[in-house]
Coordinates of C-alpha atoms in Angstrom, one line a residue:
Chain A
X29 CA -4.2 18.6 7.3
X30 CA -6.2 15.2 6.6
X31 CA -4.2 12.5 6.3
X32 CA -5.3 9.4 5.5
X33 CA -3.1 6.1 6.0
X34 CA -2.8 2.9 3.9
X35 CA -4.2 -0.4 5.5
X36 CA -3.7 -4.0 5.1
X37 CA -6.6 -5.3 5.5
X38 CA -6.5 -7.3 9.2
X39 CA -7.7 -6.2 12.2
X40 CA -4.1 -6.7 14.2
X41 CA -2.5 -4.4 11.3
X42 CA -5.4 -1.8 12.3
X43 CA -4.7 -2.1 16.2
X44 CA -1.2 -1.3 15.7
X45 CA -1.5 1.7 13.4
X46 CA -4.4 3.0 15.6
X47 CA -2.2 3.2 19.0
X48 CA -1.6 6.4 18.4
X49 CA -4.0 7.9 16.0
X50 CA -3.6 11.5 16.6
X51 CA -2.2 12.1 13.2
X52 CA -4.4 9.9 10.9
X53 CA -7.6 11.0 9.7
X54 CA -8.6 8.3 7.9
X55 CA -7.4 5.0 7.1
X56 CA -8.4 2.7 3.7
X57 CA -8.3 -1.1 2.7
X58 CA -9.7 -3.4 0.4
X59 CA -12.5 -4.9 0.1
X60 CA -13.1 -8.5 -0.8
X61 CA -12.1 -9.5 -4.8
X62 CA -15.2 -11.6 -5.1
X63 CA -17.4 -7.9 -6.3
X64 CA -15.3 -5.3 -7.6
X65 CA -11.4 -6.1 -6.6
X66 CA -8.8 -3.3 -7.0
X67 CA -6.1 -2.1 -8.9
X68 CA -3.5 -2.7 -6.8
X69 CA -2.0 -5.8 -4.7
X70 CA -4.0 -6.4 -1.7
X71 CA -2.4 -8.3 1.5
X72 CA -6.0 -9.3 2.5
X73 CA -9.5 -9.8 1.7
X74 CA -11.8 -8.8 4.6
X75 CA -15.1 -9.9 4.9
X76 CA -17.8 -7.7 5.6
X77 CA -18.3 -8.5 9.3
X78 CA -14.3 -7.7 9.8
X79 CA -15.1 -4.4 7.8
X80 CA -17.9 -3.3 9.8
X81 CA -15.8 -4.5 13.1
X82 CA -12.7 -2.7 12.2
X83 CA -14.8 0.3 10.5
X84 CA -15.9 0.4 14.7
X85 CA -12.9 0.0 15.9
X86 CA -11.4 3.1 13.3
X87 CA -14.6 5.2 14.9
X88 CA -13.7 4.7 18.5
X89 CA -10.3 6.1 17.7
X90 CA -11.2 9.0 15.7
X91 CA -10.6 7.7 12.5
X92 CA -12.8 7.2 9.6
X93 CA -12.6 4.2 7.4
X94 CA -12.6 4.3 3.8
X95 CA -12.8 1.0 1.4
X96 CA -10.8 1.1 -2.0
X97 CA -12.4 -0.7 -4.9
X98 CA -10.6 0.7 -7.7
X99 CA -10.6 -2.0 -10.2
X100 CA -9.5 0.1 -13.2
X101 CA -10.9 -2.8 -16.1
X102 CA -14.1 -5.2 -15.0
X103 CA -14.5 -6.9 -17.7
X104 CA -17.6 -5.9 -18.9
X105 CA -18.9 -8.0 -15.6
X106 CA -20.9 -4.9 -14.3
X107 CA -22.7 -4.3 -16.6
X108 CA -24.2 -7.5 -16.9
X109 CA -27.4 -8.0 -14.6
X110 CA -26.1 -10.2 -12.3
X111 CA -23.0 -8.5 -12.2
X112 CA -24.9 -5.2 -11.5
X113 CA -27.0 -7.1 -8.9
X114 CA -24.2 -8.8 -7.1
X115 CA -22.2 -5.6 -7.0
X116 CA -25.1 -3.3 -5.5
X117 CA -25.9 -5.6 -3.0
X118 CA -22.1 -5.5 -2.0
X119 CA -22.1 -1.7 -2.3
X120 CA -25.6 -2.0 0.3
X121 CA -23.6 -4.2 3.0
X122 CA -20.7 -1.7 2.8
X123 CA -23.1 1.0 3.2
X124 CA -24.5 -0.9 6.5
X125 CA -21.2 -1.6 7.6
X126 CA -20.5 1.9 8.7
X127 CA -17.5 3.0 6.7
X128 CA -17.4 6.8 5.7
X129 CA -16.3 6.7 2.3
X130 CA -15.8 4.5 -1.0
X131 CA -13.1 4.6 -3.5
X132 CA -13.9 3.6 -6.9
X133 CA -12.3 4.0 -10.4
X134 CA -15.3 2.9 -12.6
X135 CA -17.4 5.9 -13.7
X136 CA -20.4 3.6 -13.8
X137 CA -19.6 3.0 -10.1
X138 CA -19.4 6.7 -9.2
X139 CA -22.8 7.6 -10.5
X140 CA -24.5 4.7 -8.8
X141 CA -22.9 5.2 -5.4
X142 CA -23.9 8.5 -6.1
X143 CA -27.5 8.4 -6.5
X144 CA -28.4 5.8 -4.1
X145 CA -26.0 6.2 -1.1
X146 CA -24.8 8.8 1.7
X147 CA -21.2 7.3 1.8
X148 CA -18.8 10.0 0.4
X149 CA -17.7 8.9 -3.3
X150 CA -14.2 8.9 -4.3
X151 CA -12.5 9.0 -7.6
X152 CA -9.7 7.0 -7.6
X153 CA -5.9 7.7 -8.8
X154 CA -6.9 5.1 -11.0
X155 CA -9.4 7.1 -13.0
X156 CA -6.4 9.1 -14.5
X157 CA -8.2 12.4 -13.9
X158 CA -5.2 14.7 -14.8
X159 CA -6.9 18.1 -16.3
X160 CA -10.0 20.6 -15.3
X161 CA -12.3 18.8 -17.7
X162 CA -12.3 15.6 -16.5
X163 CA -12.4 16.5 -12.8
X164 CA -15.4 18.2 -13.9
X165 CA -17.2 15.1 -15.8
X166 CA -16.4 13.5 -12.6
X167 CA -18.1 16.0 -10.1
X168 CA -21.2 15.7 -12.4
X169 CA -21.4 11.8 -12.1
X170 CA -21.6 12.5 -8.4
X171 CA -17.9 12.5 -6.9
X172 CA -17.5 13.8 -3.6
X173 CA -13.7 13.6 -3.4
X174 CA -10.9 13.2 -6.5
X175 CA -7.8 11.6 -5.5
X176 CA -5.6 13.5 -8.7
X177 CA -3.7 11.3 -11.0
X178 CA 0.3 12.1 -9.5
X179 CA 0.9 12.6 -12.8
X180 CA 0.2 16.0 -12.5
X181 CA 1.8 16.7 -9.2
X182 CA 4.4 18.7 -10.0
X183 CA 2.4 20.6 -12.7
X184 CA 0.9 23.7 -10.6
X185 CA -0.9 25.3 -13.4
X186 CA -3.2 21.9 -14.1
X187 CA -3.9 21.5 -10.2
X188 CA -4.6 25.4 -9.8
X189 CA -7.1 24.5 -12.9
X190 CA -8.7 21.5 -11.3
X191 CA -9.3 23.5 -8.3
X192 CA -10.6 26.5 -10.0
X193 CA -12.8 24.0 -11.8
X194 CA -14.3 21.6 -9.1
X195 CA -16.0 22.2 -6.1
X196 CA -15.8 19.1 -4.4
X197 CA -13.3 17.9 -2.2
X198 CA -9.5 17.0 -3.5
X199 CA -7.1 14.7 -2.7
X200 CA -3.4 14.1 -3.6
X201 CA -1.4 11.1 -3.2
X202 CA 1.9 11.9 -1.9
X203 CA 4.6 9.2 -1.8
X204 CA 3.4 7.2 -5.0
X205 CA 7.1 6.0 -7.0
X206 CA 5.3 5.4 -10.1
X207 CA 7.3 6.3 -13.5
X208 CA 6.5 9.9 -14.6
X209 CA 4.2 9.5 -17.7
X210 CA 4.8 5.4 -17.5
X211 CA 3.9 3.8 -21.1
X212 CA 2.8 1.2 -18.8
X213 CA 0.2 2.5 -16.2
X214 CA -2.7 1.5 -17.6
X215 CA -2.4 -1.6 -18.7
X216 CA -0.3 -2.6 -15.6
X217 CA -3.5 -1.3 -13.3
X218 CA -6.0 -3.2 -15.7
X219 CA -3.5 -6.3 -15.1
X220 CA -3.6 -6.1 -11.4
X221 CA -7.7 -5.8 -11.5
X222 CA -8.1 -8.8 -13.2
X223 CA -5.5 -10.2 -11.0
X224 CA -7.2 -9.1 -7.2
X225 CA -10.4 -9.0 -9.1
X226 CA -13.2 -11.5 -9.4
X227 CA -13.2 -14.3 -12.4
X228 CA -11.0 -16.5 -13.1
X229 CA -7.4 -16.5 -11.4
X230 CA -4.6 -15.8 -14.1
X231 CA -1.7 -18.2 -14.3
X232 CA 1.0 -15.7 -15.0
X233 CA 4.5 -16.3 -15.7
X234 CA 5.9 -13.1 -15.0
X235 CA 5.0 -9.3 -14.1
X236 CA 6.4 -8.1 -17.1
X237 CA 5.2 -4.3 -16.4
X238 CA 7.0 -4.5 -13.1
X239 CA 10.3 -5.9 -14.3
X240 CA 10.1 -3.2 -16.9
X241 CA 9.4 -0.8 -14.0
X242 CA 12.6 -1.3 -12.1
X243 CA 14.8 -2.4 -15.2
X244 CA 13.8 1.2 -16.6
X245 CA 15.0 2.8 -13.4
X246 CA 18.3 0.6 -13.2
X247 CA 19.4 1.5 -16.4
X248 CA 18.3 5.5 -16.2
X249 CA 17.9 6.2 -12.5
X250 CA 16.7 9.9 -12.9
X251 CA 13.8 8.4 -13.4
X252 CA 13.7 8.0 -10.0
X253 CA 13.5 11.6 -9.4
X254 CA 11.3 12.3 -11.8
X255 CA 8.8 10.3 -10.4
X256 CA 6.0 12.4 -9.0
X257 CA 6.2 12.1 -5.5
X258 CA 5.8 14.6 -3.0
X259 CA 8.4 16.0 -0.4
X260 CA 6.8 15.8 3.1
X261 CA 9.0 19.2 3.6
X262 CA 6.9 20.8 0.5
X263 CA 3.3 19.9 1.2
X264 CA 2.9 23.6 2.1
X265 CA 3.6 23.9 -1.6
X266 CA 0.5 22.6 -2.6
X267 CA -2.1 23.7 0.6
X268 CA -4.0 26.4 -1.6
X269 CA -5.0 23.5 -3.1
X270 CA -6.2 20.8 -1.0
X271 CA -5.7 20.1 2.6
X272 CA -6.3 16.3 2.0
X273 CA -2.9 14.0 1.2
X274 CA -2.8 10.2 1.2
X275 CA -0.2 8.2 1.4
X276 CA 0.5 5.2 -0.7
X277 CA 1.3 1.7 0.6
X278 CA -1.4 -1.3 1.5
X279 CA 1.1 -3.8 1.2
X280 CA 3.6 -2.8 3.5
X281 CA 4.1 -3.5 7.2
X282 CA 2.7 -1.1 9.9
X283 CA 6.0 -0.1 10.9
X284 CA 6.7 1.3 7.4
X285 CA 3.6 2.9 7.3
X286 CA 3.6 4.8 10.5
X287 CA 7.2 6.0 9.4
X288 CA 5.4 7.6 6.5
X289 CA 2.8 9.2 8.7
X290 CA 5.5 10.6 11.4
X291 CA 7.0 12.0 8.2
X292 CA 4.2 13.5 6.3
X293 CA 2.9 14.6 9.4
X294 CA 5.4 16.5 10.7
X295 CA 6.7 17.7 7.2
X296 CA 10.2 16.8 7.6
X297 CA 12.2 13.5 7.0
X298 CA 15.9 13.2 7.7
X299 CA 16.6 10.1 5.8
X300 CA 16.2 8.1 2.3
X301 CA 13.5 9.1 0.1
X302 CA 13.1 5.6 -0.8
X303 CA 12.0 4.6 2.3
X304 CA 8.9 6.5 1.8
X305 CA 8.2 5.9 -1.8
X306 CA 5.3 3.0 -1.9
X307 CA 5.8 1.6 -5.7
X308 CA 9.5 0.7 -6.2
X309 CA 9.8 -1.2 -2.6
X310 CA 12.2 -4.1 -4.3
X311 CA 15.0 -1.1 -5.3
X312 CA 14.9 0.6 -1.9
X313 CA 17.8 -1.7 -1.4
X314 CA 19.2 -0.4 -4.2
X315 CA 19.2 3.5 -4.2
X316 CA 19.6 5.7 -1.4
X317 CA 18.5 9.5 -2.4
X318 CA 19.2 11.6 0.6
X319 CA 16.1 13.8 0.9
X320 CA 17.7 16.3 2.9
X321 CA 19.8 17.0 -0.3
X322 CA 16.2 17.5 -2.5
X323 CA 15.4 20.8 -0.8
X324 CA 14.6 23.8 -3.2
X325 CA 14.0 21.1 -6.1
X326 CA 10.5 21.5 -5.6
X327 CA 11.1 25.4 -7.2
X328 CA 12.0 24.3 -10.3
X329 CA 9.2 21.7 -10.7
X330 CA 7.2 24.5 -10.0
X331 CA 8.0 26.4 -13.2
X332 CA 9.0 22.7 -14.9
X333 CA 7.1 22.4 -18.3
X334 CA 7.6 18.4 -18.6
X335 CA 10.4 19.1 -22.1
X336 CA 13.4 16.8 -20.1
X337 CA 15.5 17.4 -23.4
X338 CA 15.9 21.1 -23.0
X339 CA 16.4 21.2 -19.3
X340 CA 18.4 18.4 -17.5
X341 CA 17.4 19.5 -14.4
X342 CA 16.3 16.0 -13.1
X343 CA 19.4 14.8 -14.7
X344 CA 21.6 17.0 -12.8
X345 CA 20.0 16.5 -9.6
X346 CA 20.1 12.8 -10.0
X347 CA 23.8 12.6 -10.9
X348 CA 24.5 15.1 -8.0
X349 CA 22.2 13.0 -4.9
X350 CA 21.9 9.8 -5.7
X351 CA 23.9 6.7 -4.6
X352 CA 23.7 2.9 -4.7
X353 CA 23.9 0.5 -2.0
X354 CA 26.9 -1.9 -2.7
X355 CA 27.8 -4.9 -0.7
X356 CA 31.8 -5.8 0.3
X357 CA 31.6 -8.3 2.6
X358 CA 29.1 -8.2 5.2
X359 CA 29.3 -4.4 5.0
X360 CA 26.7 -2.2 2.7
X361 CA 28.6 0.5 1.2
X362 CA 27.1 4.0 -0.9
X363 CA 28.8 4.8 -4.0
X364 CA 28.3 7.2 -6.1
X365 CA 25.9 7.0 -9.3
X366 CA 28.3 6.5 -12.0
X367 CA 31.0 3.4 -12.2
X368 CA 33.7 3.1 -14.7
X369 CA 33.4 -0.1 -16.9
X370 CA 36.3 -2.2 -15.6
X371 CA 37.6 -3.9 -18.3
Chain B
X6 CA 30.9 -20.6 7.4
X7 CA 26.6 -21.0 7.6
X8 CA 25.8 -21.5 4.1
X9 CA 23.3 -18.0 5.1
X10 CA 26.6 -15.8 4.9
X11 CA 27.8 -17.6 2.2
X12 CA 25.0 -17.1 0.1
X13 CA 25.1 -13.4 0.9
X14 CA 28.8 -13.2 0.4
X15 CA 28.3 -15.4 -2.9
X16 CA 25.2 -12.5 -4.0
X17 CA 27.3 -9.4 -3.2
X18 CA 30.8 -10.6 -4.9
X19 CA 28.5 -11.6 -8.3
X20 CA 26.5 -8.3 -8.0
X21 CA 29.6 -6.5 -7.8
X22 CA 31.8 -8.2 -10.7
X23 CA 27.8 -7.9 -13.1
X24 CA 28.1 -4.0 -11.7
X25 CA 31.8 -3.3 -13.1
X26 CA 31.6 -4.8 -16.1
X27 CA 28.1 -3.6 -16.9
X28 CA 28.8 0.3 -15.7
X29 CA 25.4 0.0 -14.1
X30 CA 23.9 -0.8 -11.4
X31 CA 22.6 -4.3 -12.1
X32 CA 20.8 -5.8 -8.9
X33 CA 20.9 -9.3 -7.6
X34 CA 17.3 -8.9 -5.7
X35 CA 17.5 -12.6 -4.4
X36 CA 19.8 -15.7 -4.5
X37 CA 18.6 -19.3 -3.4
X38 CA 19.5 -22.3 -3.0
X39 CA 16.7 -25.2 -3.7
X40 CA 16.1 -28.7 -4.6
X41 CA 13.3 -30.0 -6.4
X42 CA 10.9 -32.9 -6.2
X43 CA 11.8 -34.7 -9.3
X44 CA 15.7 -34.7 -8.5
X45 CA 16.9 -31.3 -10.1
X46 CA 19.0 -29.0 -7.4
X47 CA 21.0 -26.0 -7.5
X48 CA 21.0 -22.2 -7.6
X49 CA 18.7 -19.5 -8.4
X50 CA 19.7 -15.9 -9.0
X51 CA 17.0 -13.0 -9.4
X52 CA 17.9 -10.4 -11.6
X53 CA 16.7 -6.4 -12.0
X54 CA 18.2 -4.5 -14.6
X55 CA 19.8 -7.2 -16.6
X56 CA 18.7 -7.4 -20.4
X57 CA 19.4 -9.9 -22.9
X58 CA 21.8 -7.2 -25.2
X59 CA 23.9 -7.0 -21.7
X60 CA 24.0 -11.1 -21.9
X61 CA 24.5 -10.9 -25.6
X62 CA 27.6 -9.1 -25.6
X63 CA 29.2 -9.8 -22.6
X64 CA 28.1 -13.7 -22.7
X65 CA 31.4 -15.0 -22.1
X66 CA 32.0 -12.9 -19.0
X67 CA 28.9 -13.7 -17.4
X68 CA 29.1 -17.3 -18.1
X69 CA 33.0 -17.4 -16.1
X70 CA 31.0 -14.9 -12.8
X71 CA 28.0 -17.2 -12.7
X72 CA 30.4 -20.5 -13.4
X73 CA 32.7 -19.2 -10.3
X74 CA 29.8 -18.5 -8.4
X75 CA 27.8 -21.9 -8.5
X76 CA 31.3 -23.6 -7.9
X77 CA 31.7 -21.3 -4.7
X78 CA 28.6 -23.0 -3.4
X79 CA 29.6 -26.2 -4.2
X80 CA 27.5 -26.5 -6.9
X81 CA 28.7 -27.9 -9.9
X82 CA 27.9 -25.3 -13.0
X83 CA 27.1 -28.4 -15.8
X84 CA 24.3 -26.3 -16.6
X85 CA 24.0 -22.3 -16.7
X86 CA 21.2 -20.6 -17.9
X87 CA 18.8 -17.3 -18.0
X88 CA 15.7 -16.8 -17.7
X89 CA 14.0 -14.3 -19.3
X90 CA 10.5 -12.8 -19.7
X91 CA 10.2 -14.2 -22.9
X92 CA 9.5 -11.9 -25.8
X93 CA 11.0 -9.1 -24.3
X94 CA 14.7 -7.8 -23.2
X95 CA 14.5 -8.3 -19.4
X96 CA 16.7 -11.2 -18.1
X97 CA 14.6 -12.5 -14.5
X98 CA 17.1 -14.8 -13.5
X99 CA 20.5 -16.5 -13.6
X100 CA 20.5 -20.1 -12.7
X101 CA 22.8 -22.8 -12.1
X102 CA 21.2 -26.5 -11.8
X103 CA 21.8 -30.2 -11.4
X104 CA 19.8 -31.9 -13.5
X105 CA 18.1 -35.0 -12.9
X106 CA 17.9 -37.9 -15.9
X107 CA 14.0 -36.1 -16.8
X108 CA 14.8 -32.6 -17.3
X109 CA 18.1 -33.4 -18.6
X110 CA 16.8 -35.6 -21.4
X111 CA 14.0 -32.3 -22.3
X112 CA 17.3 -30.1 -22.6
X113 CA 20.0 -33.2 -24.2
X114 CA 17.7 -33.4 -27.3
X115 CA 17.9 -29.9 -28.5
X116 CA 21.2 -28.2 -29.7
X117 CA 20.5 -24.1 -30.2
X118 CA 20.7 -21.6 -27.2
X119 CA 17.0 -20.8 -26.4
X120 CA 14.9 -24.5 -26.4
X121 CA 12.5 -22.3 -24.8
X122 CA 11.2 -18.9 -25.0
X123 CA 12.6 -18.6 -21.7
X124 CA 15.5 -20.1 -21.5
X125 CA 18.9 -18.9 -22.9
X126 CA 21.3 -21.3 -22.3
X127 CA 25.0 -20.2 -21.1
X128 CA 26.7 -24.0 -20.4
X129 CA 25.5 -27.2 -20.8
X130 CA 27.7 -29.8 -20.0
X131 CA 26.7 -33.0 -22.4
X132 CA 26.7 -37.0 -20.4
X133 CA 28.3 -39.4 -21.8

């Protein structure tokens, strides 16, 4: 299995989740916001000298370095032709940095990476490619890897039809907490490119897609389950079609991460899913879903065809696992889902 | 008691009385105490899962828990409020401040509930 491991960004962050590499394949970062940004917060912005130092560091271990520039809306900026020539020269110092492989979400940036670099190209989650036909538009613009959009994780007959379609290399991101089929995906990734991306700096007053995120879960927490993670007890489930997983998570600490890897890694964790999930972090306070309790699920997502108003299963399963964290005193209580109105 | 516990104790008891008379599970993500530059002091209460219909119909109840909970921190409650993502239904916080003679003066003049886009106003307590 190839595993490959969020990163921060810093050099300290590396150090520690490198001490014992044996189960990471390959770790990924930013780059710097000033070129292409990404779609996702960022805890850091190395510079290219700190790339090409940690991208050594990463090859004494074993590791290969990979760095994510999956802005998911530039603005028109690229194509521009300053734009284009600030952002190849970037691409050309990554390239001489050393690192093994470059994420993108911008078609444009897949077919030029393509053509002019040995670098491996990879389609990002954030290029949504979630059926056969667009895997295949993306192979042809010169993808080496596709990271599949989660949204079709727990839909077997699409990833067996990406597979039988592609030949290059796949990927699939295991521990993502996004909403299943969330209204607000895209224009919550386009927000945070802008955001960790270069131009101007945007003065916003609130995150609106993420309150909406959590509020949505709060007040219908099946959506929690619903969510398209993956099990580390069921990635056999899925090796006939890739043997590549990543795991979600640049923002949190090392100590989280490796928790992740000891648990994808050795398939099992005896615990709270929520602790592995990378997007709701502010609710793992909240919820505790016992993921010992979540075993066999995976059979009926199997033969699940996405009609939640005929079925119920998630429902079911939701009102049968999940608790909530509840404070009396100093003490942090679990209580079941569902509380009587009081008054 | 270090005003660290009672600030937790302060979050949990509010979290809990939101939770029972909401039936869901409405979470208190961060409560601080702070004092500004231009005078204004007080309490700030982060909110996920709280909408503006929850505030709506259970305004009166929500105005007592918050009112009990800013005089528990020895704050006096002349002014309750929630903020909101304006245009939309999610509440972001619940507040409870001092004001100083500024800000009071930018809230005194109006009258209705939301002088802001905001702001939905739960008490405010007019000087003489």
């Amino acid at each position: 299995m190839k595993l490959y491991v969020p990163h921060a960004g810093h050099m300290e962050g590396l150090q520690d989740l490198l001490a014992c590499p044996e189960d990471i394949y390959a770790v990924y970062m930013a780059g710097a916001p000033d070129y292409v940004g990404t779609g996702r917060t960022n805890l850091s912005a190395p510079g290219l000298e700190e790339i090409r130092e940690q991208t050594e560091y990463a090859h004494e271990k074993g590791v290969k370095m990979e760095v994510v520039l999956n802005s998911s809306c530039m603005g028109g900026q690229h194509l521009t032709p300053q734009g284009f020539n600030k952002i190849n020269w970037y691409f050309d110092q990554l390239n001489k940095s050393g690192i093994d492989s470059i994420t993108v979400a911008e078609p444009y940036f897949v077919e030029m990476l393509s053509r002019e670099y040995d670098m491996e190209v990879v389609v990002s989650v954030l290029s949504f490619v979630d059926s056969p036909q667009k895997a295949v538009f993306y192979e042809e613009l010169g993808a080496d890897t596709i990271v599949i959009d989660p949204a079709v994780n727990r839909d077997f007959q699409k990833l067996e039809a990406i597979k039988e379609s592609v030949s290059c290399g796949l990927k699939l991101l295991v521990n993502e907490g996004c909403l299943y089929q969330c209204p607000f995906r895209y224009a919550h990734f386009n927000f945070f490119s802008h955001a960790n991306g270069p131009g101007p700096k945007l003065n916003v007053l609130d995150d609106y897609y993420y309150y909406k995120c959590l509020s949505l879960r709060i007040n219908d927490p099946q959506q929690l389950i619903k969510s398209p993670w993956i099990r580390p007890e069921d990635l056999k489930e899925y090796e006939h079609i890739t043997d590549t997983f990543k795991i979600g998570g640049r923002t949190h600490f090392p100590n989280w991460i490796l928790n992740n890897v000891r648990a994808y890694a050795g398939r099992h964790y005896d615990g709270n899913l929520m602790d592995l999930l990378d997007c709701p972090k502010d609710i793992r306070d909240l919820f505790y879903i016992p993921n010992k309790e979540l075993e066999g699920a995976i059979s009926q997502w199997k033969r699940c065809d996405k009609v939640c108003i005929r079925c119920g299963y998630c429902k079911r399963l939701t009102e049968r696992v999940v608790q909530i964290y509840s404070s009396e005193g100093e003490q942090q209580l679990l209580q079941p889902l569902n509380t009587e109105r009081s008054i | 008691m270090r005003i660290t516990d009672r600030l937790s104790k302060n979050r949990g008891q509010l979290e809990n009385k939101l939770r029972n008379i909401l039936a869901k599970p409405v979470f208190l993500i961060e409560e601080d105490i702070f004092a500004l530059p231009c005078g204004c002091c007080g309490i700030t209460i982060n909110t996920r899962g709280l909408q503006a219909d929850d505030l709506e119909i259970f305004e009166e109840h929500i105005r007592e828990y918050l009112k009990a909970a800013s005089l528990d921190l020895e704050v006096e409650p002349s002014f309750l409020f929630a903020r909101l993502v304006p245009g939309t239904a999610e509440i972001a916080s619940l507040n409870s401040r001092l004001l100083c003679s500024r800000c009071y003066m930018d809230f005194a003049r109006g009258s209705g509930k939301k002088p802001r886009p905001d702001i939905y106003i739960l008490n405010f307590d007019r000087r003489e």
